[in-house]
Short mmCIF file of C-alpha atoms and ligand atoms in Angstrom, two decimals:
data_model
loop_
_atom_site.label_atom_id
_atom_site.label_comp_id
_atom_site.label_asym_id
_atom_site.label_seq_id
_atom_site.Cartn_x
_atom_site.Cartn_y
_atom_site.Cartn_z
CA MET A 24 -4.37 -26.60 -19.50
CA ARG A 25 -4.88 -23.62 -17.21
CA LEU A 26 -4.81 -24.57 -13.56
CA ILE A 27 -5.07 -22.85 -10.20
CA PHE A 28 -3.61 -24.43 -7.07
CA LEU A 29 -5.45 -23.31 -3.97
CA GLY A 30 -4.67 -24.12 -0.37
CA ALA A 31 -3.31 -22.79 2.88
CA PRO A 32 0.25 -21.49 3.07
CA GLY A 33 2.46 -24.54 3.37
CA ALA A 34 -0.17 -26.98 2.04
CA GLY A 35 2.32 -27.99 -0.63
CA LYS A 36 1.03 -25.93 -3.56
CA GLY A 37 4.53 -25.01 -4.69
CA THR A 38 5.88 -28.55 -4.50
CA GLN A 39 2.90 -30.01 -6.37
CA ALA A 40 2.89 -27.20 -8.91
CA GLU A 41 6.51 -27.99 -9.71
CA LYS A 42 5.68 -31.69 -10.35
CA ILE A 43 2.64 -30.98 -12.50
CA SER A 44 4.53 -28.28 -14.34
CA GLU A 45 7.11 -30.85 -15.44
CA TYR A 46 4.42 -33.42 -16.17
CA LEU A 47 2.35 -31.14 -18.41
CA ASN A 48 5.27 -29.04 -19.62
CA ILE A 49 3.67 -25.73 -18.71
CA PRO A 50 5.13 -22.99 -16.49
CA THR A 51 4.27 -22.46 -12.85
CA ILE A 52 3.61 -18.90 -11.86
CA SER A 53 4.13 -18.23 -8.19
CA THR A 54 3.22 -14.71 -7.08
CA GLY A 55 5.16 -15.32 -3.85
CA ASN A 56 8.34 -16.10 -5.81
CA ILE A 57 7.85 -13.13 -8.14
CA ILE A 58 7.44 -10.80 -5.16
CA ARG A 59 10.49 -12.25 -3.38
CA GLU A 60 12.54 -11.79 -6.58
CA ALA A 61 11.41 -8.17 -6.83
CA LEU A 62 12.37 -7.67 -3.21
CA LYS A 63 15.81 -9.14 -3.78
CA SER A 64 16.48 -6.89 -6.73
CA GLY A 65 15.19 -3.89 -4.78
CA THR A 66 12.49 -2.77 -7.22
CA GLU A 67 9.84 -0.32 -6.10
CA MET A 68 7.18 -3.02 -6.17
CA GLY A 69 9.36 -5.25 -4.00
CA LEU A 70 9.86 -2.54 -1.42
CA LYS A 71 6.14 -1.82 -1.29
CA ALA A 72 5.34 -5.50 -0.80
CA LYS A 73 7.94 -6.18 1.89
CA SER A 74 6.13 -4.85 4.96
CA TYR A 75 2.95 -6.75 4.13
CA MET A 76 4.77 -9.96 3.44
CA ASP A 77 6.98 -9.85 6.53
CA ALA A 78 3.91 -9.37 8.73
CA GLY A 79 2.14 -12.36 7.17
CA ASN A 80 -0.43 -10.17 5.43
CA LEU A 81 -1.49 -10.20 1.82
CA VAL A 82 0.10 -7.77 -0.58
CA PRO A 83 -2.58 -5.36 -1.92
CA ASP A 84 -4.70 -6.73 -4.76
CA GLU A 85 -3.71 -4.08 -7.32
CA ILE A 86 -0.04 -5.00 -6.97
CA VAL A 87 -0.46 -8.76 -7.45
CA ILE A 88 -3.07 -8.33 -10.18
CA GLY A 89 -0.57 -6.17 -12.06
CA ILE A 90 2.13 -8.82 -11.61
CA ILE A 91 -0.12 -11.58 -12.95
CA GLN A 92 -1.37 -9.58 -15.89
CA GLU A 93 2.17 -8.88 -17.00
CA ARG A 94 3.32 -12.45 -16.46
CA LEU A 95 0.41 -14.14 -18.26
CA ALA A 96 1.01 -11.99 -21.33
CA LYS A 97 4.38 -13.69 -21.92
CA PRO A 98 4.66 -16.25 -24.73
CA ASP A 99 5.41 -19.24 -22.47
CA CYS A 100 1.91 -18.98 -20.96
CA GLN A 101 0.04 -19.33 -24.22
CA GLU A 102 -0.25 -23.14 -24.02
CA GLY A 103 -1.30 -23.09 -20.38
CA PHE A 104 0.07 -22.52 -16.92
CA ILE A 105 -0.30 -23.29 -13.23
CA LEU A 106 -1.06 -20.46 -10.85
CA ASP A 107 0.51 -21.09 -7.44
CA GLY A 108 -0.64 -18.58 -4.84
CA PHE A 109 -2.94 -16.54 -7.06
CA PRO A 110 -5.78 -15.70 -6.71
CA ARG A 111 -5.83 -15.35 -2.94
CA THR A 112 -8.86 -13.07 -2.60
CA ILE A 113 -12.24 -12.81 -4.32
CA PRO A 114 -11.30 -9.51 -6.03
CA GLN A 115 -8.19 -11.22 -7.47
CA ALA A 116 -10.34 -14.06 -8.85
CA GLU A 117 -12.76 -11.53 -10.35
CA ALA A 118 -9.85 -9.70 -11.96
CA LEU A 119 -8.69 -12.95 -13.56
CA ASP A 120 -12.18 -13.57 -14.93
CA ARG A 121 -12.28 -10.01 -16.27
CA MET A 122 -8.99 -10.59 -18.11
CA GLY A 123 -10.93 -13.21 -20.08
CA ILE A 124 -8.70 -16.04 -18.95
CA ILE A 125 -10.55 -19.33 -18.89
CA ILE A 126 -9.37 -21.57 -16.07
CA ASP A 127 -9.91 -25.31 -16.61
CA ARG A 128 -9.56 -26.62 -13.07
CA VAL A 129 -8.91 -25.42 -9.56
CA ILE A 130 -7.13 -27.91 -7.34
CA ASP A 131 -7.64 -27.30 -3.65
CA LEU A 132 -4.94 -28.94 -1.54
CA ASP A 133 -6.61 -29.75 1.71
CA VAL A 134 -4.29 -29.97 4.73
CA ALA A 135 -5.18 -29.51 8.43
CA ASP A 136 -3.93 -26.39 10.23
CA GLU A 137 -1.86 -28.43 12.73
CA VAL A 138 -0.01 -30.13 9.91
CA ILE A 139 0.56 -26.77 8.22
CA THR A 140 2.23 -25.17 11.23
CA GLN A 141 4.53 -28.15 11.59
CA ARG A 142 5.46 -28.18 7.93
CA VAL A 143 6.02 -24.49 7.54
CA SER A 144 8.24 -24.16 10.61
CA GLY A 145 10.61 -26.77 9.13
CA ARG A 146 10.63 -25.27 5.66
CA ARG A 147 13.89 -23.94 4.25
CA VAL A 148 14.23 -22.17 0.93
CA CYS A 149 17.17 -21.55 -1.38
CA GLU A 150 18.32 -17.97 -1.21
CA ALA A 151 19.44 -18.11 -4.83
CA CYS A 152 16.76 -20.01 -6.79
CA GLY A 153 13.78 -20.26 -4.43
CA ASN A 154 13.59 -24.08 -4.33
CA SER A 155 11.89 -25.32 -1.21
CA TYR A 156 13.04 -28.02 1.27
CA HIS A 157 12.05 -29.33 4.69
CA ILE A 158 14.38 -30.23 7.56
CA ALA A 159 12.56 -33.54 8.12
CA TYR A 160 10.43 -34.36 5.05
CA LYS A 161 12.38 -33.06 2.10
CA LYS A 162 16.03 -32.89 3.05
CA PRO A 163 18.62 -31.64 0.60
CA ASN A 164 21.53 -33.98 -0.17
CA VAL A 165 23.86 -31.73 1.82
CA ASP A 166 22.52 -29.91 4.89
CA GLY A 167 21.84 -26.24 4.22
CA VAL A 168 22.75 -26.45 0.52
CA CYS A 169 20.35 -26.37 -2.46
CA ASP A 170 20.44 -29.55 -4.61
CA ALA A 171 19.50 -27.59 -7.71
CA CYS A 172 21.98 -24.71 -7.63
CA GLY A 173 24.28 -25.00 -4.59
CA GLY A 174 22.74 -21.89 -3.00
CA THR A 175 22.34 -21.42 0.76
CA LEU A 176 19.11 -22.60 2.41
CA VAL A 177 17.46 -20.15 4.78
CA GLN A 178 14.22 -19.81 6.74
CA ARG A 179 11.83 -17.29 5.29
CA LYS A 180 11.01 -14.48 7.69
CA ASP A 181 7.30 -15.16 7.21
CA ASP A 182 7.79 -18.85 8.09
CA GLN A 183 8.50 -18.01 11.72
CA PRO A 184 5.81 -19.37 14.11
CA ASP A 185 3.92 -16.14 14.96
CA THR A 186 3.76 -15.09 11.35
CA VAL A 187 2.54 -18.52 10.28
CA LEU A 188 -0.46 -18.24 12.61
CA GLU A 189 -1.28 -14.86 11.12
CA ARG A 190 -0.98 -16.23 7.58
CA LEU A 191 -3.35 -19.07 8.46
CA ARG A 192 -5.84 -16.61 9.89
CA VAL A 193 -5.64 -14.52 6.72
CA TYR A 194 -6.02 -17.68 4.63
CA HIS A 195 -9.26 -18.70 6.35
CA GLU A 196 -10.64 -15.19 6.17
CA GLN A 197 -9.69 -14.11 2.65
CA THR A 198 -8.59 -17.09 0.57
CA GLU A 199 -10.84 -19.93 1.67
CA PRO A 200 -13.97 -18.23 0.24
CA LEU A 201 -12.46 -18.89 -3.19
CA LYS A 202 -13.47 -22.52 -2.81
CA GLY A 203 -17.11 -21.48 -3.00
CA TYR A 204 -16.35 -19.11 -5.87
CA TYR A 205 -14.85 -21.88 -8.02
CA GLU A 206 -17.28 -24.52 -6.85
CA LYS A 207 -20.05 -22.39 -8.33
CA GLN A 208 -18.13 -22.31 -11.60
CA GLY A 209 -17.91 -26.13 -11.43
CA LYS A 210 -14.11 -26.08 -11.45
CA LEU A 211 -13.14 -27.00 -7.91
CA ILE A 212 -11.55 -30.35 -7.11
CA SER A 213 -10.43 -30.99 -3.57
CA VAL A 214 -7.38 -33.19 -2.99
CA LYS A 215 -6.37 -34.34 0.47
CA GLY A 216 -2.70 -33.63 1.01
CA GLN A 217 -0.83 -36.83 1.93
CA ASN A 218 2.34 -37.18 3.95
CA GLU A 219 4.28 -38.38 0.93
CA VAL A 220 4.75 -35.81 -1.81
CA ALA A 221 4.47 -38.50 -4.52
CA GLU A 222 1.16 -39.78 -3.16
CA THR A 223 -0.32 -36.29 -3.32
CA THR A 224 1.05 -35.85 -6.84
CA ALA A 225 -0.73 -39.05 -7.93
CA LEU A 226 -4.02 -37.70 -6.56
CA VAL A 227 -3.49 -34.34 -8.24
CA LYS A 228 -2.77 -36.02 -11.60
CA ALA A 229 -5.96 -38.07 -11.25
CA ALA A 230 -7.91 -34.88 -10.45
CA ILE A 231 -6.55 -33.12 -13.52
CA GLU A 232 -7.28 -36.03 -15.82
CA ALA A 233 -10.73 -36.77 -14.43
P1 ADP B 325 2.80 -19.58 0.91
O1 ADP B 325 1.97 -20.23 -0.12
O2 ADP B 325 3.69 -20.52 1.62
O3 ADP B 325 2.06 -18.66 1.79
P2 ADP B 325 3.81 -17.66 -1.02
O4 ADP B 325 5.23 -17.67 -1.43
O5 ADP B 325 2.79 -18.08 -1.98
O6 ADP B 325 3.81 -18.58 0.27
O7 ADP B 325 3.41 -16.21 -0.48
C1 ADP B 325 4.17 -15.52 0.45
C2 ADP B 325 3.59 -14.14 0.70
O8 ADP B 325 3.58 -13.38 -0.52
C3 ADP B 325 2.16 -14.08 1.18
O9 ADP B 325 2.04 -14.29 2.57
C4 ADP B 325 1.75 -12.67 0.74
O10 ADP B 325 2.25 -11.68 1.60
C5 ADP B 325 2.45 -12.52 -0.60
N1 ADP B 325 1.57 -12.97 -1.71
C6 ADP B 325 1.82 -14.00 -2.57
N2 ADP B 325 0.80 -14.15 -3.44
C7 ADP B 325 -0.13 -13.22 -3.13
C8 ADP B 325 -1.41 -12.88 -3.63
N3 ADP B 325 -1.97 -13.54 -4.67
N4 ADP B 325 -2.08 -11.85 -3.04
C9 ADP B 325 -1.55 -11.17 -2.02
N5 ADP B 325 -0.36 -11.45 -1.48
C10 ADP B 325 0.36 -12.46 -2.02
ZN1 ZN B 326 18.87 -23.15 -5.37
#
């Protein structure tokens, strides 16, 4: 199964992708995580991406398209995958189509802007492995410490309030049109994000199996 998870920043794409990834036993590919990794290891691509990311803007299409092309060529993607955070613009979606990759379904996680700002401001991520937590809704067992690897939890620079507003603006302007793009292809399924992660997961599973 080849899936795309669409939705605003902080709509819960990453969390849901992780669940469905385990459920279907296919990898999740998060362009955001790949870029943050590249940044951490100081590669040229990471350095190029940093200024865009910190400001809440999208990284240029040619960079992320290159990342995805390379990643999808790896053997673990042959049986399917979940794309979390790609495509985010029409040209990115067109590039995916041109690569000849047939997407089965596009799950749009629908969450109101007010809820997004609240969620994202409380988000904390593991410095070491990238796992995501929330100070109120998804607490780690020990404050400030990653359950999975013991790493330190930090706030992403782009999760600070001003940057979140900019990311939402960019989402509505550049990413939301993808709903129409995939609706035309008959692949779009909209899922209303619930307060409980497990409730949303149940809806996503139903959408995939429908
Ligand atoms: P979120 O879904 O919470 O916004 P991500 O980790 O998916 O977070 O993305 C963080 C940032 O990484 C984005 O704001 C953007 O700068 C960059 N990025 C990730 N994916 C893409 C993409 N497909 N196109 C352009 N920029 C991207
Ligand atoms: Zn961790």
